[in-house]
Amino acid sequence: MRNPFAGQRMTKADVVAGVPGGIGGVPDGMAAGLLAGVSPVHGLYASLAGRFFGGIGTSTRLMVVTTTGASALAAGSVLTDIAPEERSAAMVVLTLVAGIAMLVAAVLRLGRYTRFVSHSVMTGFLLGVAANIVFGQLPVLVGAPSEGSVAALKALHVVLHPRQIDWRSAVVGGLAVLLLFAVARTRFRTVASLVGLIVPTALVLALGWDSVATVSDAGEIPRGFPLPQVPELSLLSPSLIAGALAVTVIVLVQGTGVAESAPNPDGSRAKTDRDFCAQGIGNLFAALFRGMPVGGSLGQTAINVSSGARTRWAGMWSGLWILVILVALSGVVGRVPMPTLAAILMFAAVGSMNIDQVVAIWSSGSISRTALGVTFVATLLLPVTAAVGVGVAISLLMQLNQEAIDLKVVRLRVEGEHLLESIVPKHLSDNEIVILDVYGSLFYAGARTLQSRLPDPTGARDCVVILRLRGRASVSSTFLHIIADYARRLDATGGRLYLSGIDPRIRAVWTDELLDGQGIKIEFYPASSTIGESTLSAYADAEVRINERRRS
């Protein structure tokens, strides 16, 4: 196994670059715990464990593996039906299962399948997640009770019942929001979340505003160095496993996006499956340290890059700095006002909304608009895990639809030693030879589209159709069924189907025994190193066949 630290010697710049990430990781980790509906300390532990242990093996060297809004929201939605006293332990088990699932995905090399998740679907999902965070944290920001089955209804309840707002909490939350936006516009933007946390906390402590909820109200904050613990596996259930798999999909797809946004400084290409493995390891250790799910974070990776990180050590050092802060200031963590954490979450959510990207997708066609809109609405109205299922289903439907739309069939005419493209006839004529070439996928929907575009042999005597399949190493059973049906129709009128440019792997599957057993007559012409040679050979044989049929 290749040493992940080869050529990655730690530098002073990496140690320094880890400081802003470590400082910003404290409020971000706590806010993630709040978003997931558990004690903020779970977010802190996950942040330090994910950054250090996950950072050891990433192929995207500057990627920061830590808590993310999408994974926290998804994990929180899985735990809604679990008793409050068991929710923290269940979160740890969920994180463990997600880590194992990520390692399995890496072993099975499933990284290549992330490209099947549509960009418009993922954008709609993340936009919905951001909106859910803003709506869901509004009650916490202003210290008001909320009612409603989804985040949007909870926010609406607060707006419609302003008298239930705690004005002290609203002041603290509003001040945090103002500080976040103000500091983010300065050169100190990397510590904006820390400023937004410290100043409102100092205000609450100075004025003695006991009505403002604090982190300690959500549970006891352990003091000292966190020690690993074995998760309570007795809480494992089918619903928890299903939720962990949904979290796995979210984390891995997001991590792929992070890899694209943070290329390696030396120009080497990131390996998706290795990043899967690194994030899986990060989640395993996050579970051992009582943390919540972690994954590649776009925002924290951006901070890492802008802080001057040169190797993976910068992200790992940010985890170590979080540990230092946690051990030294564990007593202060419990006094942090909850409205400030809500403000940090809402600020990050608003910052993640890429309106230019949404406009670009909206302008790219009705299919992309539909995918974006449906996924966005599903994320707002359904549990995040169900919304992930909707998004995956839409991505698959879009893929199949695109295969059908992109398929193009052309006729090739023989002009001397060249093949010229022309329009495919709708009907065949007697003694006609038609060469067809196909552009696009021949799986599933694409094969059905081909079926509708093949020239009709009804009533045409002794014609030959040559279908060129060069470059196709495999085809679907649907395609075989369609070709078999077309070959029978040609044979019924004295015609014949020729397949040229055939790959040996296809011929090995379409054996003579298989075809004879189904009464299918097809002539095969294997591909050669000369492009067009097998097709011209098939055309020459077709001419001989037509001439013989004419003479007989």
Coordinates of C-alpha atoms in Angstrom, one line a residue:
M1 CA 0.0 0.0 0.0
R2 CA 1.3 3.4 -1.0
N3 CA 2.4 5.6 1.9
P4 CA -0.2 8.5 2.0
F5 CA 2.5 10.8 3.4
A6 CA 5.0 10.2 0.6
G7 CA 6.1 13.6 -0.5
Q8 CA 3.9 15.2 2.1
R9 CA 6.3 16.4 4.8
M10 CA 4.7 18.6 7.4
T11 CA 5.7 22.2 7.2
K12 CA 5.3 25.2 9.5
A13 CA 2.8 26.7 7.0
D14 CA 0.6 23.6 7.5
V15 CA 0.6 24.0 11.3
V16 CA -0.3 27.7 11.0
A17 CA -2.9 27.1 8.3
G18 CA -4.6 24.6 10.6
V19 CA -5.3 27.4 13.2
P20 CA -8.1 29.2 11.4
G21 CA -9.7 25.9 10.6
G22 CA -9.4 24.7 14.2
I23 CA -10.8 28.0 15.5
G24 CA -13.7 28.0 13.0
G25 CA -14.3 24.3 13.5
V26 CA -15.3 24.7 17.2
P27 CA -18.5 26.8 16.5
D28 CA -19.2 24.9 13.2
G29 CA -19.0 21.5 15.0
M30 CA -21.2 22.7 17.8
A31 CA -23.7 24.1 15.3
A32 CA -23.8 20.8 13.5
G33 CA -24.7 19.0 16.7
L34 CA -27.5 21.5 17.2
L35 CA -28.7 20.9 13.7
A36 CA -28.8 17.1 14.2
G37 CA -30.8 17.5 17.3
V38 CA -28.2 16.2 19.7
S39 CA -25.7 17.8 22.1
P40 CA -23.3 20.1 20.4
V41 CA -20.4 18.2 21.9
H42 CA -21.1 15.4 19.4
G43 CA -20.3 17.8 16.6
L44 CA -17.1 18.9 18.3
Y45 CA -15.9 15.4 18.8
A46 CA -16.8 14.5 15.2
S47 CA -15.0 17.6 13.9
L48 CA -11.7 16.8 15.6
A49 CA -11.8 13.1 14.9
G50 CA -12.9 13.5 11.2
R51 CA -10.3 16.1 10.5
F52 CA -7.3 14.2 11.9
F53 CA -8.1 10.5 11.1
G54 CA -10.0 11.2 7.9
G55 CA -7.3 13.5 6.7
I56 CA -4.6 10.8 6.9
G57 CA -5.7 8.9 3.8
T58 CA -7.5 11.4 1.5
S59 CA -6.2 11.5 -2.1
T60 CA -7.6 15.1 -2.3
R61 CA -4.8 16.3 0.0
L62 CA -6.4 19.6 1.1
M63 CA -9.8 18.2 1.7
V64 CA -11.1 18.7 5.3
V65 CA -13.2 15.8 6.6
T66 CA -15.6 17.3 9.2
T67 CA -19.3 17.9 9.9
T68 CA -21.5 19.2 7.1
G69 CA -24.9 20.7 7.2
A70 CA -26.4 18.2 4.8
S71 CA -25.1 15.1 6.7
A72 CA -26.2 16.6 10.0
L73 CA -29.7 17.4 8.8
A74 CA -30.0 13.9 7.3
A75 CA -28.7 12.2 10.4
G76 CA -31.1 14.3 12.5
S77 CA -34.1 13.3 10.4
V78 CA -33.2 9.6 11.0
L79 CA -33.4 10.1 14.7
T80 CA -36.7 11.9 15.0
D81 CA -38.6 8.8 16.1
I82 CA -36.0 7.7 18.7
A83 CA -36.5 8.5 22.3
P84 CA -34.6 11.7 23.4
E85 CA -32.6 9.8 26.0
E86 CA -31.3 7.3 23.4
R87 CA -30.8 9.8 20.6
S88 CA -27.1 10.6 21.3
A89 CA -26.2 6.9 21.5
A90 CA -28.2 6.2 18.3
M91 CA -26.3 9.0 16.5
V92 CA -23.0 7.3 17.3
V93 CA -24.2 4.0 16.0
L94 CA -25.5 5.7 12.8
T95 CA -22.1 7.2 12.3
L96 CA -20.4 3.8 12.8
V97 CA -22.7 2.2 10.2
A98 CA -22.1 5.1 7.7
G99 CA -18.4 4.7 8.1
I100 CA -18.5 0.9 7.4
A101 CA -20.8 1.6 4.4
M102 CA -18.2 4.1 3.0
L103 CA -15.4 1.6 3.4
V104 CA -17.5 -1.0 1.6
A105 CA -18.2 1.5 -1.2
A106 CA -14.4 2.1 -1.5
V107 CA -13.6 -1.7 -1.6
L108 CA -16.3 -2.2 -4.3
R109 CA -14.9 0.8 -6.2
L110 CA -18.3 2.5 -6.4
G111 CA -16.7 5.9 -6.9
R112 CA -17.4 5.8 -10.6
Y113 CA -21.2 5.8 -10.0
T114 CA -21.2 9.2 -8.4
R115 CA -21.2 10.7 -11.9
F116 CA -24.7 9.3 -12.4
V117 CA -26.0 11.8 -9.8
S118 CA -27.2 14.7 -11.8
H119 CA -25.7 18.1 -11.2
S120 CA -29.1 19.7 -11.2
V121 CA -30.4 17.1 -8.8
M122 CA -27.5 17.7 -6.4
T123 CA -27.9 21.4 -6.6
G124 CA -31.6 21.2 -5.9
F125 CA -30.9 19.0 -2.9
L126 CA -28.3 21.2 -1.4
L127 CA -30.4 24.3 -2.1
G128 CA -33.3 22.6 -0.2
V129 CA -30.9 21.6 2.6
A130 CA -29.8 25.3 2.9
A131 CA -33.4 26.5 3.0
N132 CA -34.3 23.9 5.6
I133 CA -31.4 25.0 7.8
V134 CA -32.5 28.6 7.6
F135 CA -36.2 27.8 8.3
G136 CA -35.4 25.3 11.0
Q137 CA -33.0 27.5 12.9
L138 CA -35.2 30.6 13.0
P139 CA -37.1 29.5 16.2
V140 CA -33.7 28.9 17.9
L141 CA -32.4 32.2 16.7
V142 CA -35.2 34.1 18.4
G143 CA -35.9 31.8 21.3
A144 CA -39.4 31.0 20.2
P145 CA -41.4 27.7 20.4
S146 CA -42.3 26.2 17.1
E147 CA -44.9 23.8 15.6
G148 CA -44.9 22.1 12.3
S149 CA -43.9 18.8 10.6
V150 CA -41.3 20.5 8.4
A151 CA -38.8 23.3 8.8
A152 CA -40.8 25.8 6.6
L153 CA -43.9 25.4 8.8
K154 CA -41.9 25.9 12.0
A155 CA -40.5 29.2 10.6
L156 CA -44.0 30.2 9.5
H157 CA -45.3 29.5 13.1
V158 CA -42.7 31.9 14.5
V159 CA -43.6 34.6 12.0
L160 CA -47.3 34.3 12.8
H161 CA -46.8 34.3 16.5
P162 CA -44.3 37.2 17.2
R163 CA -45.4 37.5 20.8
Q164 CA -43.8 34.2 21.7
I165 CA -40.3 35.5 20.7
D166 CA -37.9 35.9 23.6
W167 CA -36.5 39.4 22.9
R168 CA -33.2 38.7 24.6
S169 CA -32.6 35.6 22.4
A170 CA -33.5 37.6 19.4
V171 CA -31.0 40.3 20.3
V172 CA -28.3 37.7 20.8
G173 CA -29.1 35.9 17.6
G174 CA -29.4 39.2 15.6
L175 CA -26.1 40.4 16.9
A176 CA -24.4 37.2 15.9
V177 CA -25.9 37.4 12.4
L178 CA -24.7 41.0 12.0
L179 CA -21.2 40.1 13.2
L180 CA -20.9 37.2 10.9
F181 CA -21.8 39.1 7.8
A182 CA -19.7 42.1 8.8
V183 CA -16.5 40.2 9.7
A184 CA -16.9 38.0 6.6
R185 CA -16.4 41.1 4.4
T186 CA -13.0 41.8 6.0
R187 CA -9.6 40.1 5.9
F188 CA -10.5 38.3 9.1
R189 CA -13.3 36.3 7.4
T190 CA -11.7 33.0 8.4
V191 CA -12.5 33.7 12.0
A192 CA -16.0 35.2 11.4
S193 CA -17.8 32.3 13.1
L194 CA -15.5 32.6 16.2
V195 CA -16.3 36.4 16.5
G196 CA -20.0 35.7 16.0
L197 CA -19.8 33.2 18.9
I198 CA -17.5 35.1 21.4
V199 CA -19.1 38.5 21.4
P200 CA -22.8 37.4 21.9
T201 CA -21.6 34.9 24.6
A202 CA -19.8 37.7 26.5
L203 CA -22.9 39.9 26.2
V204 CA -25.1 37.1 27.7
L205 CA -22.7 36.5 30.6
A206 CA -22.2 40.2 31.3
L207 CA -25.9 41.0 31.4
G208 CA -27.0 37.7 33.1
W209 CA -29.7 36.9 30.6
D210 CA -30.8 33.5 32.0
S211 CA -33.7 33.2 29.5
V212 CA -31.3 32.7 26.6
A213 CA -30.8 29.0 26.1
T214 CA -27.2 27.7 26.2
V215 CA -25.3 24.7 25.0
S216 CA -25.3 23.2 28.6
D217 CA -29.1 23.1 28.4
A218 CA -28.9 20.5 25.6
G219 CA -26.8 18.2 27.8
E220 CA -23.7 17.9 30.1
I221 CA -20.4 19.0 28.5
P222 CA -17.7 16.5 29.4
R223 CA -14.5 18.0 30.6
G224 CA -10.9 17.0 29.8
F225 CA -9.5 14.8 27.0
P226 CA -12.2 12.8 25.1
L227 CA -11.6 9.0 25.3
P228 CA -12.9 6.4 22.8
Q229 CA -15.9 4.4 23.7
V230 CA -17.6 1.3 22.1
P231 CA -20.9 2.3 20.5
E232 CA -24.2 0.8 21.9
L233 CA -24.8 -1.7 19.1
S234 CA -28.1 -2.8 20.8
L235 CA -29.6 0.3 19.2
L236 CA -29.0 -1.0 15.7
S237 CA -32.2 -1.2 13.7
P238 CA -33.3 -1.5 10.0
S239 CA -34.4 2.1 10.0
L240 CA -31.1 3.2 11.4
I241 CA -29.2 1.2 8.8
A242 CA -31.3 2.7 6.0
G243 CA -30.7 6.2 7.4
A244 CA -27.0 5.6 7.6
L245 CA -26.9 4.5 3.9
A246 CA -28.7 7.7 2.9
V247 CA -26.1 9.7 4.9
T248 CA -23.4 7.7 3.1
V249 CA -24.8 8.7 -0.3
I250 CA -24.9 12.4 0.7
V251 CA -21.4 12.4 2.2
L252 CA -19.7 10.6 -0.7
V253 CA -21.4 12.7 -3.5
Q254 CA -20.5 15.9 -1.6
G255 CA -17.0 14.7 -1.1
T256 CA -16.7 14.1 -4.9
G257 CA -17.7 17.8 -5.4
V258 CA -15.1 18.9 -2.9
A259 CA -12.4 17.0 -4.7
E260 CA -13.3 18.8 -7.9
S261 CA -13.1 22.2 -6.2
A262 CA -9.7 21.6 -4.5
P263 CA -7.3 20.0 -6.9
N264 CA -4.0 18.8 -5.5
P265 CA -1.2 21.4 -5.6
D266 CA 1.2 19.0 -7.4
G267 CA -1.3 18.4 -10.2
S268 CA -1.9 14.7 -9.3
R269 CA -5.4 13.5 -9.8
A270 CA -7.7 12.6 -6.9
K271 CA -8.9 9.0 -6.6
T272 CA -12.6 8.9 -5.7
D273 CA -12.5 5.5 -4.1
R274 CA -9.5 6.4 -1.9
D275 CA -11.4 9.5 -0.7
F276 CA -14.4 7.2 0.1
C277 CA -12.0 5.1 2.2
A278 CA -10.6 8.2 4.0
Q279 CA -14.1 9.5 4.8
G280 CA -15.1 6.0 6.0
I281 CA -12.1 5.9 8.4
G282 CA -13.0 9.5 9.6
N283 CA -16.6 8.3 10.5
L284 CA -15.3 5.2 12.3
F285 CA -13.1 7.3 14.5
A286 CA -15.9 9.9 14.9
A287 CA -18.1 7.1 16.2
L288 CA -15.4 5.9 18.6
F289 CA -15.2 9.4 20.0
R290 CA -19.0 9.8 20.3
G291 CA -19.2 12.0 17.2
M292 CA -21.7 12.3 14.4
P293 CA -21.3 11.7 10.6
V294 CA -18.5 13.6 8.8
G295 CA -17.5 14.1 5.2
G296 CA -15.6 16.3 2.9
S297 CA -16.7 19.9 3.6
L298 CA -16.6 22.5 0.8
G299 CA -16.6 25.5 3.2
Q300 CA -13.9 24.1 5.5
T301 CA -11.8 23.0 2.6
A302 CA -12.0 26.5 1.1
I303 CA -10.8 27.9 4.5
N304 CA -7.9 25.4 4.5
V305 CA -6.8 26.4 1.0
S306 CA -7.1 30.1 1.7
S307 CA -5.1 29.8 4.9
G308 CA -2.1 28.6 3.0
A309 CA -2.3 24.8 3.4
R310 CA 0.3 22.9 1.4
T311 CA -0.3 19.3 2.5
R312 CA -2.8 17.1 4.2
W313 CA -1.2 18.0 7.5
A314 CA -3.0 21.4 7.5
G315 CA -6.4 19.7 7.8
M316 CA -5.1 17.2 10.4
W317 CA -3.6 20.1 12.4
S318 CA -7.0 21.9 12.4
G319 CA -8.4 18.8 14.2
L320 CA -5.5 18.9 16.7
W321 CA -6.2 22.6 17.4
I322 CA -9.9 21.8 18.0
L323 CA -8.7 19.2 20.6
V324 CA -6.5 21.8 22.3
I325 CA -9.4 24.3 22.4
L326 CA -11.8 21.7 23.7
V327 CA -9.5 20.5 26.5
A328 CA -8.5 24.0 27.6
L329 CA -11.9 25.6 27.3
S330 CA -14.4 22.8 27.9
G331 CA -16.0 24.8 30.8
V332 CA -16.7 27.7 28.5
V333 CA -18.3 25.6 25.8
G334 CA -21.4 25.0 27.9
R335 CA -22.1 28.7 28.2
V336 CA -22.3 29.4 24.5
P337 CA -25.8 30.8 23.7
M338 CA -27.9 28.6 21.3
P339 CA -29.0 31.5 19.2
T340 CA -25.4 32.1 18.2
L341 CA -25.0 28.6 16.9
A342 CA -28.3 29.0 15.0
A343 CA -26.9 32.2 13.5
I344 CA -23.7 30.4 12.4
L345 CA -25.8 27.7 10.7
M346 CA -28.0 30.2 9.0
F347 CA -25.0 32.2 7.8
A348 CA -23.3 29.1 6.4
A349 CA -26.6 28.0 4.7
V350 CA -27.1 31.4 3.0
G351 CA -23.5 31.4 1.9
S352 CA -23.8 28.0 0.3
M353 CA -26.7 29.1 -1.9
N354 CA -25.0 29.6 -5.3
I355 CA -27.7 31.6 -7.2
D356 CA -25.5 31.9 -10.3
Q357 CA -25.4 28.1 -10.5
V358 CA -29.2 27.9 -10.1
V359 CA -29.7 30.4 -12.8
A360 CA -27.4 28.5 -15.2
I361 CA -29.3 25.2 -14.5
W362 CA -32.6 26.9 -14.9
S363 CA -31.5 28.2 -18.3
S364 CA -30.3 24.9 -19.6
G365 CA -33.6 23.3 -20.4
S366 CA -36.9 21.9 -19.1
I367 CA -35.3 18.6 -18.0
S368 CA -32.8 20.3 -15.8
R369 CA -35.4 22.7 -14.4
T370 CA -37.7 19.8 -13.5
A371 CA -34.9 17.9 -11.8
L372 CA -33.8 21.0 -9.8
G373 CA -37.4 22.0 -8.8
V374 CA -38.6 18.5 -7.9
T375 CA -35.6 17.8 -5.8
F376 CA -35.7 21.2 -4.0
V377 CA -39.4 20.7 -3.2
A378 CA -38.9 17.1 -2.0
T379 CA -36.1 18.3 0.3
L380 CA -38.4 20.9 1.8
L381 CA -41.4 18.7 2.3
L382 CA -39.9 15.2 3.0
P383 CA -37.4 13.8 5.4
V384 CA -33.9 14.3 4.1
T385 CA -33.4 10.5 3.7
A386 CA -36.6 10.3 1.5
A387 CA -35.4 13.4 -0.5
V388 CA -32.2 11.6 -1.2
G389 CA -34.1 8.7 -2.6
V390 CA -36.2 11.0 -4.8
G391 CA -33.0 12.7 -6.0
V392 CA -31.3 9.4 -6.9
A393 CA -34.5 8.2 -8.7
I394 CA -34.7 11.5 -10.7
S395 CA -31.0 11.1 -11.6
L396 CA -31.6 7.6 -13.0
L397 CA -34.7 8.7 -14.9
M398 CA -32.7 11.6 -16.4
Q399 CA -29.9 9.3 -17.4
L400 CA -32.4 6.9 -19.1
N401 CA -34.2 9.8 -20.7
Q402 CA -30.9 11.3 -21.9
E403 CA -29.9 8.0 -23.4
A404 CA -33.1 8.0 -25.4
I405 CA -32.9 11.6 -26.5
D406 CA -29.2 11.5 -27.4
L407 CA -29.5 8.4 -29.6
K408 CA -29.0 9.1 -33.3
V409 CA -29.2 6.7 -36.2
V410 CA -27.7 7.6 -39.6
R411 CA -27.5 5.7 -42.9
L412 CA -24.0 5.2 -44.4
R413 CA -23.7 5.1 -48.2
V414 CA -20.7 3.5 -49.9
E415 CA -18.9 5.9 -52.1
G416 CA -15.8 4.2 -53.4
E417 CA -13.7 3.4 -50.3
H418 CA -15.6 5.9 -48.1
L419 CA -18.8 5.8 -46.1
L420 CA -21.0 9.0 -46.3
E421 CA -23.8 9.8 -43.8
S422 CA -27.4 10.3 -45.0
I423 CA -30.9 10.1 -43.7
V424 CA -32.4 6.8 -42.6
P425 CA -35.3 5.6 -44.8
K426 CA -38.6 4.9 -43.0
H427 CA -39.3 1.9 -45.2
L428 CA -37.1 -0.6 -47.0
S429 CA -37.4 -1.3 -50.7
D430 CA -36.9 -4.6 -52.6
N431 CA -33.3 -5.7 -52.9
E432 CA -32.1 -2.7 -51.0
I433 CA -28.9 -2.7 -48.9
V434 CA -29.0 -0.2 -46.0
I435 CA -26.0 0.4 -43.7
L436 CA -26.9 2.0 -40.3
D437 CA -24.6 3.6 -37.7
V438 CA -25.8 4.4 -34.2
Y439 CA -24.5 7.2 -31.9
G440 CA -25.5 7.0 -28.3
S441 CA -26.2 4.4 -25.6
L442 CA -28.0 1.2 -26.6
F443 CA -28.9 0.3 -23.0
Y444 CA -32.6 0.2 -22.0
A445 CA -34.3 3.4 -23.2
G446 CA -31.6 3.8 -25.9
A447 CA -32.4 0.4 -27.3
R448 CA -36.1 1.2 -27.4
T449 CA -35.4 4.4 -29.3
L450 CA -33.3 2.5 -31.8
Q451 CA -36.3 0.1 -32.3
S452 CA -38.5 3.0 -33.3
R453 CA -35.9 4.3 -35.8
L454 CA -35.1 1.1 -37.7
P455 CA -36.5 1.2 -41.3
D456 CA -39.7 -0.9 -41.6
P457 CA -39.1 -4.1 -43.7
T458 CA -42.8 -4.8 -44.2
G459 CA -43.5 -5.7 -47.8
A460 CA -39.8 -5.3 -48.9
R461 CA -38.3 -8.5 -50.5
D462 CA -34.7 -9.7 -50.2
C463 CA -33.3 -6.6 -48.5
V464 CA -30.2 -6.5 -46.2
V465 CA -29.7 -4.2 -43.2
I466 CA -26.1 -3.8 -42.0
L467 CA -26.0 -2.4 -38.4
R468 CA -22.6 -1.1 -37.4
L469 CA -21.7 -1.7 -33.8
R470 CA -18.0 -0.8 -33.7
G471 CA -16.7 0.3 -30.2
R472 CA -19.4 -1.4 -28.2
A473 CA -18.0 -4.0 -25.8
S474 CA -21.4 -4.9 -24.3
V475 CA -25.1 -4.5 -25.0
S476 CA -28.2 -5.0 -22.9
S477 CA -30.7 -7.9 -23.0
T478 CA -33.2 -5.3 -24.2
F479 CA -31.0 -4.6 -27.3
L480 CA -30.7 -8.4 -28.0
H481 CA -34.5 -8.7 -27.8
I482 CA -35.0 -5.8 -30.2
I483 CA -32.3 -7.1 -32.7
A484 CA -33.8 -10.6 -32.6
D485 CA -37.2 -9.3 -33.4
Y486 CA -35.9 -7.2 -36.3
A487 CA -33.9 -10.1 -37.7
R488 CA -37.0 -12.3 -37.7
R489 CA -39.0 -9.6 -39.5
L490 CA -36.2 -9.3 -42.2
D491 CA -36.0 -13.1 -42.5
A492 CA -39.8 -13.3 -43.0
T493 CA -39.5 -11.3 -46.3
G494 CA -36.3 -13.0 -47.5
G495 CA -34.0 -10.4 -46.0
R496 CA -31.1 -10.7 -43.6
L497 CA -29.6 -8.7 -40.8
Y498 CA -25.8 -8.2 -40.7
L499 CA -23.9 -6.9 -37.7
S500 CA -20.5 -5.3 -38.4
G501 CA -17.7 -4.1 -36.2
I502 CA -18.6 -6.7 -33.6
D503 CA -16.5 -6.9 -30.5
P504 CA -15.3 -10.5 -29.6
R505 CA -17.0 -10.1 -26.2
I506 CA -20.4 -9.6 -27.8
R507 CA -19.9 -12.5 -30.1
A508 CA -19.0 -14.7 -27.2
V509 CA -22.4 -14.0 -25.6
W510 CA -24.4 -14.2 -28.8
T511 CA -23.4 -17.7 -29.7
D512 CA -24.7 -19.7 -32.7
E513 CA -26.4 -22.1 -30.3
L514 CA -28.2 -19.2 -28.6
L515 CA -29.4 -17.7 -31.9
D516 CA -30.4 -21.0 -33.5
G517 CA -32.4 -21.9 -30.4
Q518 CA -34.5 -18.8 -30.8
G519 CA -34.7 -19.1 -34.6
I520 CA -32.6 -15.9 -35.2
K521 CA -30.6 -15.6 -38.4
I522 CA -27.8 -12.9 -38.1
E523 CA -24.5 -12.6 -40.0
F524 CA -21.6 -11.3 -37.9
Y525 CA -18.5 -9.4 -39.1
P526 CA -15.9 -8.9 -36.4
A527 CA -14.2 -5.6 -36.0
S528 CA -10.6 -5.2 -37.3
S529 CA -7.9 -2.6 -36.7
T530 CA -9.0 -0.8 -40.0
I531 CA -12.1 1.4 -39.4
G532 CA -14.9 0.5 -41.8
E533 CA -13.3 -2.7 -43.1
S534 CA -15.8 -5.1 -41.6
T535 CA -18.7 -2.9 -42.7
L536 CA -17.4 -2.8 -46.3
S537 CA -16.9 -6.5 -46.2
A538 CA -20.5 -7.0 -45.0
Y539 CA -21.6 -4.7 -47.8
A540 CA -19.7 -6.7 -50.4
D541 CA -21.3 -10.0 -49.1
A542 CA -24.7 -8.3 -49.1
E543 CA -24.3 -7.4 -52.8
V544 CA -23.4 -11.0 -53.6
R545 CA -26.5 -12.2 -51.7
I546 CA -28.8 -9.7 -53.5
N547 CA -27.5 -10.7 -56.9
E548 CA -27.9 -14.4 -56.2
R549 CA -31.5 -13.9 -55.0
R550 CA -32.2 -12.0 -58.2
R551 CA -30.9 -14.8 -60.4
S552 CA -32.7 -17.5 -58.5

